[in-house]
mmCIF file of C-alpha atoms in Angstrom:
data_model
loop_
_atom_site.group_PDB
_atom_site.id
_atom_site.type_symbol
_atom_site.label_atom_id
_atom_site.label_comp_id
_atom_site.label_asym_id
_atom_site.label_seq_id
_atom_site.Cartn_x
_atom_site.Cartn_y
_atom_site.Cartn_z
ATOM 1 C CA MET P 26 9.348 24.646 2.694
ATOM 2 C CA ARG P 27 7.219 26.358 0.042
ATOM 3 C CA LEU P 28 4.299 24.213 -1.120
ATOM 4 C CA GLY P 29 4.435 25.205 -4.790
ATOM 5 C CA THR P 30 1.861 23.755 -7.171
ATOM 6 C CA GLN P 31 2.649 20.058 -6.688
ATOM 7 C CA ARG P 32 2.021 19.748 -2.953
ATOM 8 C CA CYS P 33 -0.873 20.068 -0.520
ATOM 9 C CA LYS P 34 -0.845 20.652 3.204
ATOM 10 C CA VAL P 35 -2.268 17.568 4.948
ATOM 11 C CA PHE P 36 -3.002 16.935 8.607
ATOM 12 C CA VAL P 37 -1.815 13.488 9.714
ATOM 13 C CA ASN P 38 -4.113 11.951 12.334
ATOM 14 C CA ASP P 39 -3.230 8.306 11.758
ATOM 15 C CA VAL P 40 -0.136 6.356 10.711
ATOM 16 C CA LEU P 41 -0.026 2.666 9.845
ATOM 17 C CA GLN P 42 3.717 2.306 9.149
ATOM 18 C CA ARG P 43 5.297 4.261 11.991
ATOM 19 C CA GLU P 44 8.933 3.709 10.974
ATOM 20 C CA ALA P 45 8.492 4.578 7.293
ATOM 21 C CA PRO P 46 10.634 7.611 6.307
ATOM 22 C CA LEU P 47 9.008 10.909 5.436
ATOM 23 C CA LEU P 48 9.276 12.008 1.816
ATOM 24 C CA HIS P 49 11.147 15.065 3.095
ATOM 25 C CA GLU P 50 12.756 15.561 6.500
ATOM 26 C CA TYR P 51 11.842 18.671 8.510
ATOM 27 C CA GLY P 52 14.144 19.246 11.476
ATOM 28 C CA ASP P 53 13.567 16.367 13.901
ATOM 29 C CA MET P 54 10.721 14.995 11.766
ATOM 30 C CA LYS P 55 12.247 12.087 9.866
ATOM 31 C CA LYS P 56 9.756 9.228 10.139
ATOM 32 C CA MET P 57 6.020 9.001 9.667
ATOM 33 C CA PHE P 58 5.195 8.763 13.374
ATOM 34 C CA HIS P 59 7.028 12.069 13.922
ATOM 35 C CA ALA P 60 4.359 13.732 11.759
ATOM 36 C CA LEU P 61 1.429 12.379 13.776
ATOM 37 C CA ASN P 62 -1.048 15.130 14.742
ATOM 38 C CA ARG P 63 0.868 17.662 12.653
ATOM 39 C CA SER P 64 0.557 19.243 9.228
ATOM 40 C CA ILE P 65 3.064 18.362 6.500
ATOM 41 C CA PRO P 66 3.389 18.917 2.732
ATOM 42 C CA TRP P 67 2.325 15.923 0.622
ATOM 43 C CA PRO P 68 2.571 15.351 -3.159
ATOM 44 C CA ARG P 69 -0.713 16.086 -4.895
ATOM 45 C CA GLN P 70 -0.465 13.000 -7.091
ATOM 46 C CA GLN P 71 -0.480 10.859 -3.933
ATOM 47 C CA ILE P 72 -3.669 12.385 -2.523
ATOM 48 C CA GLN P 73 -6.764 10.192 -2.869
ATOM 49 C CA HIS P 74 -9.986 12.184 -2.684
ATOM 50 C CA THR P 75 -13.149 10.579 -1.394
ATOM 51 C CA THR P 76 -15.546 13.352 -2.386
ATOM 52 C CA ALA P 77 -16.723 14.583 -5.785
ATOM 53 C CA ALA P 78 -15.218 18.000 -5.148
ATOM 54 C CA GLY P 79 -11.929 16.971 -6.753
ATOM 55 C CA MET P 80 -8.637 18.782 -6.368
ATOM 56 C CA ALA P 81 -8.357 22.331 -5.154
ATOM 57 C CA ALA P 82 -6.782 25.016 -7.256
ATOM 58 C CA PRO P 83 -2.978 24.634 -7.517
ATOM 59 C CA ASN P 84 -2.343 27.730 -5.440
ATOM 60 C CA GLN P 85 -4.623 26.633 -2.605
ATOM 61 C CA VAL P 86 -3.448 25.160 0.672
ATOM 62 C CA GLU P 87 -5.656 22.237 1.636
ATOM 63 C CA GLU P 88 -6.267 21.308 5.241
ATOM 64 C CA ILE P 89 -7.143 17.619 5.097
ATOM 65 C CA GLY P 90 -7.991 15.482 8.092
ATOM 66 C CA SER P 91 -6.155 12.548 6.583
ATOM 67 C CA LYS P 92 -5.150 9.001 7.102
ATOM 68 C CA VAL P 93 -1.731 8.113 5.743
ATOM 69 C CA ALA P 94 -2.403 4.641 4.443
ATOM 70 C CA GLU P 95 1.237 3.766 3.827
ATOM 71 C CA GLY P 96 4.567 5.292 4.728
ATOM 72 C CA ARG P 97 4.906 6.584 1.159
ATOM 73 C CA GLY P 98 1.296 5.965 0.229
ATOM 74 C CA LYS P 99 -1.812 8.025 -0.213
ATOM 75 C CA ALA P 100 -3.616 10.390 2.133
ATOM 76 C CA ASN P 101 -7.386 10.030 2.397
ATOM 77 C CA HIS P 102 -9.969 12.538 3.544
ATOM 78 C CA LYS P 103 -11.347 10.009 5.987
ATOM 79 C CA VAL P 104 -11.155 6.444 7.184
ATOM 80 C CA PRO P 105 -14.003 4.460 5.605
ATOM 81 C CA SER P 106 -16.958 3.569 7.786
ATOM 82 C CA PRO P 107 -18.141 -0.035 7.738
ATOM 83 C CA SER P 108 -21.366 -1.379 6.372
ATOM 84 C CA ILE P 109 -21.837 -4.843 7.821
ATOM 85 C CA PRO P 110 -23.618 -7.364 5.580
ATOM 86 C CA LYS P 111 -26.857 -8.553 7.141
ATOM 87 C CA LYS P 112 -25.687 -12.168 6.984
ATOM 88 C CA LYS P 113 -22.939 -11.267 9.449
ATOM 89 C CA LEU P 114 -25.605 -10.345 11.964
ATOM 90 C CA GLN P 115 -27.983 -13.213 11.287
ATOM 91 C CA GLY P 116 -28.731 -15.542 14.156
ATOM 92 C CA GLN P 117 -28.725 -12.718 16.709
ATOM 93 C CA LYS P 118 -32.104 -12.428 18.400
ATOM 94 C CA ARG P 119 -32.696 -8.729 18.688
ATOM 95 C CA HIS P 120 -34.453 -8.819 22.037
ATOM 96 C CA GLU P 121 -31.638 -10.865 23.625
ATOM 97 C CA LEU P 122 -28.845 -8.356 23.041
ATOM 98 C CA SER P 123 -28.026 -5.605 25.500
ATOM 99 C CA LEU P 124 -26.459 -2.444 24.104
ATOM 100 C CA GLU P 125 -23.048 -3.659 25.293
ATOM 101 C CA ASP P 126 -23.462 -7.032 23.549
ATOM 102 C CA ALA P 127 -24.815 -5.372 20.399
ATOM 103 C CA CYS P 128 -21.692 -3.178 20.175
ATOM 104 C CA ILE P 129 -19.374 -6.145 20.778
ATOM 105 C CA THR P 130 -21.197 -8.177 18.103
ATOM 106 C CA TYR P 131 -20.865 -5.268 15.686
ATOM 107 C CA VAL P 132 -17.135 -4.782 16.369
ATOM 108 C CA ARG P 133 -16.456 -8.499 15.938
ATOM 109 C CA ALA P 134 -18.300 -8.507 12.613
ATOM 110 C CA CYS P 135 -16.320 -5.452 11.473
ATOM 111 C CA ASN P 136 -13.023 -7.106 12.318
ATOM 112 C CA LYS P 137 -13.930 -10.092 10.158
ATOM 113 C CA SER P 138 -14.938 -8.024 7.136
ATOM 114 C CA CYS P 139 -13.240 -4.612 7.420
ATOM 115 C CA PRO P 140 -10.912 -4.199 10.448
ATOM 116 C CA ASN P 141 -9.597 -0.815 9.260
ATOM 117 C CA ALA P 142 -13.078 0.687 9.042
ATOM 118 C CA ALA P 143 -13.848 3.612 11.343
ATOM 119 C CA ALA P 144 -16.155 2.830 14.256
ATOM 120 C CA VAL P 145 -15.589 5.981 16.323
ATOM 121 C CA LYS P 146 -14.747 9.487 15.138
ATOM 122 C CA PHE P 147 -14.324 12.306 17.630
ATOM 123 C CA GLY P 148 -14.261 15.158 15.131
ATOM 124 C CA LYS P 149 -13.620 17.703 17.851
ATOM 125 C CA TYR P 150 -10.271 16.041 18.600
ATOM 126 C CA HIS P 151 -9.443 14.669 15.112
ATOM 127 C CA THR P 152 -9.481 11.169 16.628
ATOM 128 C CA VAL P 153 -10.521 8.055 14.725
ATOM 129 C CA LEU P 154 -10.809 4.567 16.196
ATOM 130 C CA ARG P 155 -10.884 1.673 13.772
ATOM 131 C CA ALA P 156 -12.723 -1.563 14.458
ATOM 132 C CA SER P 157 -9.297 -3.087 15.118
ATOM 133 C CA ASP P 158 -8.725 -0.551 17.923
ATOM 134 C CA LEU P 159 -11.915 -1.722 19.623
ATOM 135 C CA ARG P 160 -11.221 -5.423 19.099
ATOM 136 C CA PRO P 161 -9.256 -5.799 22.398
ATOM 137 C CA LEU P 162 -12.456 -4.846 24.230
ATOM 138 C CA THR P 163 -14.461 -7.724 22.758
ATOM 139 C CA PHE P 164 -12.667 -10.587 24.526
ATOM 140 C CA GLY P 165 -14.091 -12.154 27.677
ATOM 141 C CA PRO P 166 -12.280 -12.946 30.962
ATOM 142 C CA SER P 167 -11.452 -16.500 29.914
ATOM 143 C CA HIS P 168 -9.594 -15.349 26.814
ATOM 144 C CA SER P 169 -5.880 -14.866 27.557
ATOM 145 C CA ASP P 170 -4.164 -13.177 24.657
ATOM 146 C CA LYS P 171 -1.966 -10.192 23.838
ATOM 147 C CA MET P 172 -4.748 -9.094 21.493
ATOM 148 C CA LYS P 173 -6.442 -7.727 24.632
ATOM 149 C CA TYR P 174 -3.804 -4.977 24.986
ATOM 150 C CA LEU P 175 -5.204 -1.464 24.427
ATOM 151 C CA THR P 176 -3.848 0.746 21.640
ATOM 152 C CA ASP P 177 -2.584 4.288 22.209
ATOM 153 C CA ARG P 178 -5.437 5.629 20.050
ATOM 154 C CA LEU P 179 -8.008 3.975 22.298
ATOM 155 C CA MET P 180 -6.287 5.329 25.422
ATOM 156 C CA ASP P 181 -6.358 8.834 23.953
ATOM 157 C CA ALA P 182 -10.001 8.604 22.864
ATOM 158 C CA ARG P 183 -11.126 7.605 26.353
ATOM 159 C CA GLY P 184 -9.067 10.417 27.857
ATOM 160 C CA GLN P 185 -10.685 12.918 25.474
ATOM 161 C CA GLN P 186 -14.098 11.579 26.449
ATOM 162 C CA MET P 187 -13.290 12.123 30.122
ATOM 163 C CA MET P 188 -12.036 15.658 29.487
ATOM 164 C CA ASP P 189 -15.052 16.566 27.397
ATOM 165 C CA ALA P 190 -17.437 15.431 30.120
ATOM 166 C CA HIS P 191 -16.356 18.422 32.227
ATOM 167 C CA ALA P 192 -16.480 21.990 30.961
ATOM 168 C CA LYS P 193 -14.033 22.824 33.733
ATOM 169 C CA PRO P 194 -12.493 19.425 34.458
ATOM 170 C CA ALA P 195 -12.560 18.495 38.149
ATOM 171 C CA LYS P 196 -12.204 15.104 39.744
ATOM 172 C CA GLU P 197 -15.445 13.643 41.003
ATOM 173 C CA GLY P 198 -15.661 14.043 44.755
ATOM 174 C CA SER P 199 -12.881 16.631 44.913
ATOM 175 C CA ASP P 200 -12.083 20.212 43.937
ATOM 176 C CA ASN P 201 -9.103 19.203 41.798
ATOM 177 C CA SER P 202 -8.902 20.411 38.216
ATOM 178 C CA PHE P 203 -7.276 17.874 35.920
ATOM 179 C CA PHE P 204 -5.817 17.504 32.454
ATOM 180 C CA ILE P 205 -5.002 14.363 30.444
ATOM 181 C CA VAL P 206 -2.057 14.394 28.049
ATOM 182 C CA GLY P 207 -2.433 12.159 24.989
ATOM 183 C CA ALA P 208 -0.317 8.996 25.014
ATOM 184 C CA ILE P 209 0.556 9.461 21.331
ATOM 185 C CA LEU P 210 1.690 13.046 21.866
ATOM 186 C CA TRP P 211 3.773 12.142 24.927
ATOM 187 C CA GLU P 212 5.531 9.270 23.160
ATOM 188 C CA PHE P 213 6.405 11.707 20.382
ATOM 189 C CA LEU P 214 7.883 14.154 22.885
ATOM 190 C CA LEU P 215 9.888 11.351 24.517
ATOM 191 C CA THR P 216 11.409 10.427 21.159
ATOM 192 C CA SER P 217 11.832 14.041 19.967
ATOM 193 C CA PRO P 218 12.443 16.178 23.088
ATOM 194 C CA LYS P 219 13.930 19.034 21.041
ATOM 195 C CA GLU P 220 10.444 19.700 19.688
ATOM 196 C CA ILE P 221 9.628 21.531 22.928
ATOM 197 C CA SER P 222 11.984 24.318 21.875
ATOM 198 C CA ASN P 223 9.185 25.428 19.538
ATOM 199 C CA LYS P 224 7.358 27.268 22.301
ATOM 200 C CA GLU P 225 4.522 28.485 20.091
ATOM 201 C CA ASP P 226 3.369 24.909 19.392
ATOM 202 C CA TYR P 227 3.521 23.738 22.996
ATOM 203 C CA PHE P 228 2.525 26.800 25.013
ATOM 204 C CA ASN P 229 -1.028 25.520 25.618
ATOM 205 C CA LEU P 230 0.321 22.183 26.811
ATOM 206 C CA ALA P 231 2.735 24.029 29.118
ATOM 207 C CA TRP P 232 -0.162 26.058 30.532
ATOM 208 C CA ASP P 233 -2.242 22.932 31.210
ATOM 209 C CA MET P 234 0.797 21.225 32.700
ATOM 210 C CA THR P 235 1.351 24.134 35.097
ATOM 211 C CA TYR P 236 -2.089 25.362 36.160
ATOM 212 C CA ASN P 237 -4.144 22.188 36.591
ATOM 213 C CA ASP P 238 -4.016 20.491 39.971
ATOM 214 C CA LEU P 239 -3.532 17.019 38.451
ATOM 215 C CA VAL P 240 -1.983 16.192 35.093
ATOM 216 C CA PHE P 241 -2.369 12.581 33.941
ATOM 217 C CA ILE P 242 0.083 11.093 31.425
ATOM 218 C CA PRO P 243 -0.546 7.476 30.327
ATOM 219 C CA ILE P 244 2.779 5.980 29.214
ATOM 220 C CA LEU P 245 3.623 2.667 27.560
ATOM 221 C CA VAL P 246 6.792 1.225 29.114
ATOM 222 C CA LYS P 247 8.763 -1.849 28.093
ATOM 223 C CA GLN P 248 10.836 -4.597 29.657
ATOM 224 C CA GLY P 249 12.372 -6.795 27.000
ATOM 225 C CA SER P 250 9.539 -7.881 24.705
ATOM 226 C CA MET P 251 6.850 -7.036 27.287
ATOM 227 C CA GLU P 252 4.833 -3.809 27.150
ATOM 228 C CA HIS P 253 2.872 -2.276 29.993
ATOM 229 C CA TRP P 254 0.700 0.832 30.532
ATOM 230 C CA ILE P 255 1.420 2.970 33.604
ATOM 231 C CA LEU P 256 0.105 6.347 34.752
ATOM 232 C CA PHE P 257 2.445 9.250 35.492
ATOM 233 C CA VAL P 258 0.798 12.046 37.492
ATOM 234 C CA VAL P 259 2.024 15.612 37.919
ATOM 235 C CA ASN P 260 0.437 16.656 41.210
ATOM 236 C CA ASN P 261 0.819 20.441 41.227
ATOM 237 C CA LYS P 262 -1.165 20.787 44.434
ATOM 238 C CA LYS P 263 0.970 18.351 46.396
ATOM 239 C CA LYS P 264 4.155 19.263 44.473
ATOM 240 C CA GLU P 265 4.912 15.638 43.730
ATOM 241 C CA PHE P 266 5.454 13.302 40.776
ATOM 242 C CA GLN P 267 3.321 10.196 41.226
ATOM 243 C CA ILE P 268 3.420 6.740 39.633
ATOM 244 C CA LEU P 269 0.302 4.557 39.536
ATOM 245 C CA ASP P 270 1.125 1.050 38.294
ATOM 246 C CA SER P 271 -1.070 -2.041 38.420
ATOM 247 C CA LEU P 272 1.744 -4.600 38.163
ATOM 248 C CA TRP P 273 5.399 -3.464 37.968
ATOM 249 C CA ASP P 274 7.761 -1.528 40.187
ATOM 250 C CA MET P 275 8.943 1.816 38.774
ATOM 251 C CA SER P 276 12.582 0.667 38.980
ATOM 252 C CA VAL P 277 11.900 -1.348 35.812
ATOM 253 C CA TYR P 278 11.375 1.828 33.757
ATOM 254 C CA GLN P 279 13.257 4.431 35.818
ATOM 255 C CA GLU P 280 15.043 5.885 32.787
ATOM 256 C CA LYS P 281 11.785 6.622 30.996
ATOM 257 C CA MET P 282 10.424 8.270 34.131
ATOM 258 C CA ASN P 283 13.513 10.487 34.316
ATOM 259 C CA ASP P 284 12.974 11.492 30.682
ATOM 260 C CA THR P 285 9.302 12.200 31.435
ATOM 261 C CA LYS P 286 10.191 14.445 34.374
ATOM 262 C CA ASN P 287 12.692 16.370 32.223
ATOM 263 C CA ILE P 288 10.028 17.020 29.578
ATOM 264 C CA VAL P 289 7.590 18.209 32.257
ATOM 265 C CA LYS P 290 10.237 20.587 33.609
ATOM 266 C CA ASN P 291 11.031 21.925 30.140
ATOM 267 C CA LEU P 292 7.354 22.572 29.426
ATOM 268 C CA ARG P 293 6.745 24.277 32.753
ATOM 269 C CA SER P 294 9.823 26.446 32.284
ATOM 270 C CA MET P 295 7.834 28.428 29.717
ATOM 271 C CA LEU P 296 5.669 29.722 32.584
ATOM 272 C CA SER P 297 6.815 28.781 36.069
ATOM 273 C CA ASN P 298 9.263 26.122 37.164
ATOM 274 C CA GLU P 299 9.909 27.265 40.709
ATOM 275 C CA GLY P 300 11.015 24.495 43.053
ATOM 276 C CA ILE P 301 10.143 21.619 40.728
ATOM 277 C CA ASP P 302 13.659 20.167 40.961
ATOM 278 C CA LEU P 303 12.925 19.426 44.612
ATOM 279 C CA TRP P 304 9.709 17.523 43.935
ATOM 280 C CA PRO P 305 9.824 13.879 45.095
ATOM 281 C CA THR P 306 8.778 10.956 42.896
ATOM 282 C CA ARG P 307 6.558 8.436 44.645
ATOM 283 C CA GLN P 308 4.985 5.202 43.490
ATOM 284 C CA TYR P 309 1.692 4.493 45.233
ATOM 285 C CA HIS P 310 1.323 0.794 46.016
ATOM 286 C CA ASP P 311 -1.933 0.836 47.982
ATOM 287 C CA ILE P 312 -4.068 0.862 44.852
ATOM 288 C CA PRO P 313 -5.980 -1.891 42.998
ATOM 289 C CA GLN P 314 -3.648 -4.331 41.214
ATOM 290 C CA GLN P 315 -4.358 -6.511 38.195
ATOM 291 C CA SER P 316 -4.434 -10.295 38.545
ATOM 292 C CA ASP P 317 -4.009 -11.024 34.828
ATOM 293 C CA GLY P 318 -1.414 -10.080 32.232
ATOM 294 C CA TRP P 319 -3.393 -7.867 29.852
ATOM 295 C CA SER P 320 -5.599 -5.387 31.745
ATOM 296 C CA CYS P 321 -2.982 -2.701 32.461
ATOM 297 C CA GLY P 322 -4.513 -0.189 30.028
ATOM 298 C CA LEU P 323 -7.944 -0.530 31.614
ATOM 299 C CA TYR P 324 -6.437 -0.055 35.068
ATOM 300 C CA VAL P 325 -4.744 3.156 33.888
ATOM 301 C CA LEU P 326 -8.074 4.452 32.558
ATOM 302 C CA LYS P 327 -9.697 3.678 35.917
ATOM 303 C CA TYR P 328 -6.851 5.372 37.784
ATOM 304 C CA MET P 329 -7.400 8.540 35.726
ATOM 305 C CA GLU P 330 -11.100 8.398 36.463
ATOM 306 C CA LEU P 331 -10.793 7.874 40.223
ATOM 307 C CA TRP P 332 -7.451 9.261 41.476
ATOM 308 C CA ASN P 333 -7.906 12.443 43.545
ATOM 309 C CA GLY P 334 -4.222 13.116 44.167
ATOM 310 C CA THR P 335 -3.825 11.021 47.311
ATOM 311 C CA SER P 336 -6.131 7.994 47.006
ATOM 312 C CA LEU P 337 -8.894 6.342 45.015
ATOM 313 C CA ARG P 338 -11.846 4.148 45.846
ATOM 314 C CA ASN P 339 -11.286 0.439 45.531
ATOM 315 C CA PHE P 340 -12.300 -1.620 42.498
ATOM 316 C CA THR P 341 -11.742 -5.262 41.609
ATOM 317 C CA GLN P 342 -10.594 -7.335 38.667
ATOM 318 C CA ASP P 343 -14.246 -8.225 38.077
ATOM 319 C CA ASP P 344 -14.997 -4.506 37.782
ATOM 320 C CA ILE P 345 -12.296 -4.316 35.110
ATOM 321 C CA TYR P 346 -13.835 -7.248 33.218
ATOM 322 C CA ASN P 347 -17.168 -5.394 33.223
ATOM 323 C CA PHE P 348 -15.425 -2.151 32.211
ATOM 324 C CA ARG P 349 -13.835 -3.873 29.215
ATOM 325 C CA ARG P 350 -17.250 -5.137 28.135
ATOM 326 C CA SER P 351 -19.001 -1.758 28.505
ATOM 327 C CA LEU P 352 -16.328 0.450 26.935
ATOM 328 C CA PRO P 353 -17.174 -0.208 23.240
ATOM 329 C CA ALA P 354 -20.720 1.047 23.815
ATOM 330 C CA GLU P 355 -19.491 4.046 25.809
ATOM 331 C CA LEU P 356 -17.165 5.078 22.990
ATOM 332 C CA ILE P 357 -19.445 4.317 20.034
ATOM 333 C CA PHE P 358 -22.512 5.960 21.573
ATOM 334 C CA SER P 359 -20.587 8.916 22.956
ATOM 335 C CA LYS P 360 -22.004 12.311 21.999
ATOM 336 C CA LEU P 361 -18.539 13.006 20.553
ATOM 337 C CA ASN P 362 -18.841 10.217 17.984
ATOM 338 C CA THR P 363 -20.049 11.721 14.713
ATOM 339 C CA LEU P 364 -20.434 8.370 12.876
ATOM 340 C CA VAL P 365 -24.227 8.197 13.015
ATOM 341 C CA ASN P 366 -24.300 5.354 10.490
ATOM 342 C CA VAL P 367 -22.405 3.121 12.911
ATOM 343 C CA LYS P 368 -24.920 3.851 15.647
ATOM 344 C CA ARG P 369 -27.814 3.108 13.279
ATOM 345 C CA GLU P 370 -26.410 -0.304 12.351
ATOM 346 C CA ILE P 371 -25.986 -1.238 16.004
ATOM 347 C CA MET P 372 -29.557 -0.172 16.700
ATOM 348 C CA VAL P 373 -30.667 -3.023 14.425
ATOM 349 C CA LEU P 374 -29.263 -5.332 17.105
ATOM 350 C CA HIS P 375 -30.568 -3.235 19.980
ATOM 351 C CA PRO P 376 -33.897 -1.802 18.727
ATOM 352 C CA ARG P 377 -34.829 -0.291 22.076
ATOM 353 C CA MET P 378 -32.154 2.377 21.538
ATOM 354 C CA LYS P 379 -33.688 5.354 19.730
ATOM 355 C CA MET P 380 -31.824 7.913 17.624
ATOM 356 C CA SER P 381 -33.006 10.598 20.002
ATOM 357 C CA GLN P 382 -30.851 8.943 22.662
ATOM 358 C CA VAL P 383 -27.582 9.082 20.708
#
């Protein structure tokens, strides 16, 4: 489609109303979530600019890292960053708060005043986490609620953080190279498998899928109204599909696993698919299991961190409780996070942290 003078090219990195229809359909792209992490034309009159630069010339193509606020709403240059009123933070004795507690206090305050505000922005990956994405990490062990479930954006951000920590990713304690596929991207491929026919767009993913020893794919599966995170592993070294699950048996979501294997095969067919039809699928049961009903996402993140292709070191539910508590600080104070203002506000609560450390 030609852009003309009434449209801009926008990059969609966030969608609030997933099922809202696109203004114009493009092949398999019919709903807003189909456009996630892709560029689409958008009417100029529905672009909201947050800088003084104003609109570009009518014949320009604008590349905007945007947030689509509504299905047929406006696209913004960025998600707003929060500024927490001081009264929200009153009563907190500065010397009593660890960095972890300071981050949790900050996220809780954000969710009361501005839950859609950005708390983490990994510019390198066009990833933005709102305060609402971090809210599930602020609940303690005694709190039993579905609000503790991790979002796909949070899963992807942690995966990107893990990948970025290694110039040439290799599992700690092993020689295995690894790659983590985004949960949002994989769900899109599961719902729109014909997209893979566009080989130019997915060649890099096919390469990573083929030439890394371990490929981790976090997947959200369902049984009735229940949702559950599991980890699908393509073990190229062992020539095996592997399932790591902290609670369910793979028979519950067998159909989705079959679809996942078909997508893997289609991607690898761009380069080398030799013998993959003979690969077995195995669920590993001798791994740490959750004892609650809402830690599956955290277990998947730990599996990605520790799985070497055949085993992983043991960890407990208490370790997961501590992991939940520490993760907000690890994400907010990551070197990838470009929102310096967020870090500065948290440093009010944790004055021992210096800007030179972030």
